[in-house]
Amino acid sequence: MAPLCVALVAGEASGDILGSGLMRAIKARHPDVRFIGVGGPLMEAEGMTSYFPMERLAVMGLVEVLGRLRELLKRRKALIQTLIDEKPDVFIGIDAPDFTLNIELKLRQAGIKTVHYVSPSVWAWRQKRVLKIREGCDLMLTLLPFEARFYEEQGVPVRFVGHPLADTIPLEADRGAARAELGLGEGPVIALMPGSRGGEVGRLGALFLDAAQRLRELVPGVRFVLPCANAARRTQVEQMLEGRELPLTLLDGQSHNALAACDAVLIASGTATLEAMLYKRPMVVAYRLAPLTYWILKRLVKSPYVSLPNLLAQRLLVPELLQDAATSEALAQTLAPLVADGSQQTESFDQIHRTLRRDASNQAAEAVLALLKDR
């Protein structure tokens, strides 16, 4: 086997997880390989030489990006030049489309093979981005099957590799063991998951706690768990709890334990809905945005659903209560019957889990190496 040089760029922790799994799978098939680019601690542990700390790319939110725009553009320009000089056999941009798609376009124009791993939500909004992807990408690797169908229709070479979470989360989670670990006994348990970011918790936290108070009247003996993404989120929730009487356990992280332990979930729209689905827990999805943002997105978004379980099922499988429809009364009334019996949802969840469970890292490695076999 000829030596191989693979360049990768990941912009945040989720990309670092995907990148390290892909690197490990490539090494298993092609041991004589060198990795360059930008990655986090997991990718560095697999042998990546990172040109600068991945944290410099991990910026959330429009205002925060604007504050760092000059640095991000400068880093991207320097990175493109470095990679053109290095001439890797392939470049793999992992998620972070606003940063990586432009790199892919420039490198492909310079004759370097390019792969994008994790589709941006082009099927939902800003669909014209697919033209840039088609021009800049030799191969798109998607985590979800409906994304692959969209790219096929748009003439972009694509491979559906499955979702790594579906590989790592068991087909049947042990509820008893999770409850024992969290010190929860018998009786109904509802997980409250208002999001991991300050803005989300600010918009949904008090609403979810109000819904929990109403659920106490509808579900006798119910208790609640709320996983906090970090210390700042925990402080934020503790302030919202002042003056309330709720049988609620706050957890530091441990969102997977909370999902394994509970009977049903009240949850913000986002990746967490996929995790709840993989744990086969019935859910009600809620979301609120700033009114102007919601008004703009309502006109831009082409998809009829916002939550991943519904997008994957291609039907309204889980209730979505958005914006003004997300009242504490409506959330409680919709969730209460699911605590006793959520089988209408969970029977479909198992089927979707099996569809997504494809050994994603190995599928992605095989697709990348297949792209390079004629080099």
XYZ file of N, CA and C in Angstrom, residues 37 63 172 177 272 278 281 307:
24
model
N -4.296 18.560 9.770
C -5.483 19.404 9.745
C -5.773 20.038 11.079
N -23.914 36.631 16.596
C -23.176 37.759 17.183
C -21.755 37.323 17.553
N -31.825 -1.834 23.308
C -32.733 -1.832 24.456
C -31.966 -1.366 25.693
N -31.263 -0.343 35.714
C -29.869 -0.025 36.062
C -29.649 1.484 36.087
N -30.900 16.110 20.665
C -31.383 15.336 21.815
C -32.634 14.529 21.466
N -33.592 7.018 20.130
C -32.748 5.820 20.179
C -32.903 5.091 21.518
N -37.820 6.333 24.114
C -38.635 7.023 25.112
C -39.640 7.940 24.405
N -38.488 18.169 14.176
C -37.777 17.191 15.014
C -37.292 16.008 14.187
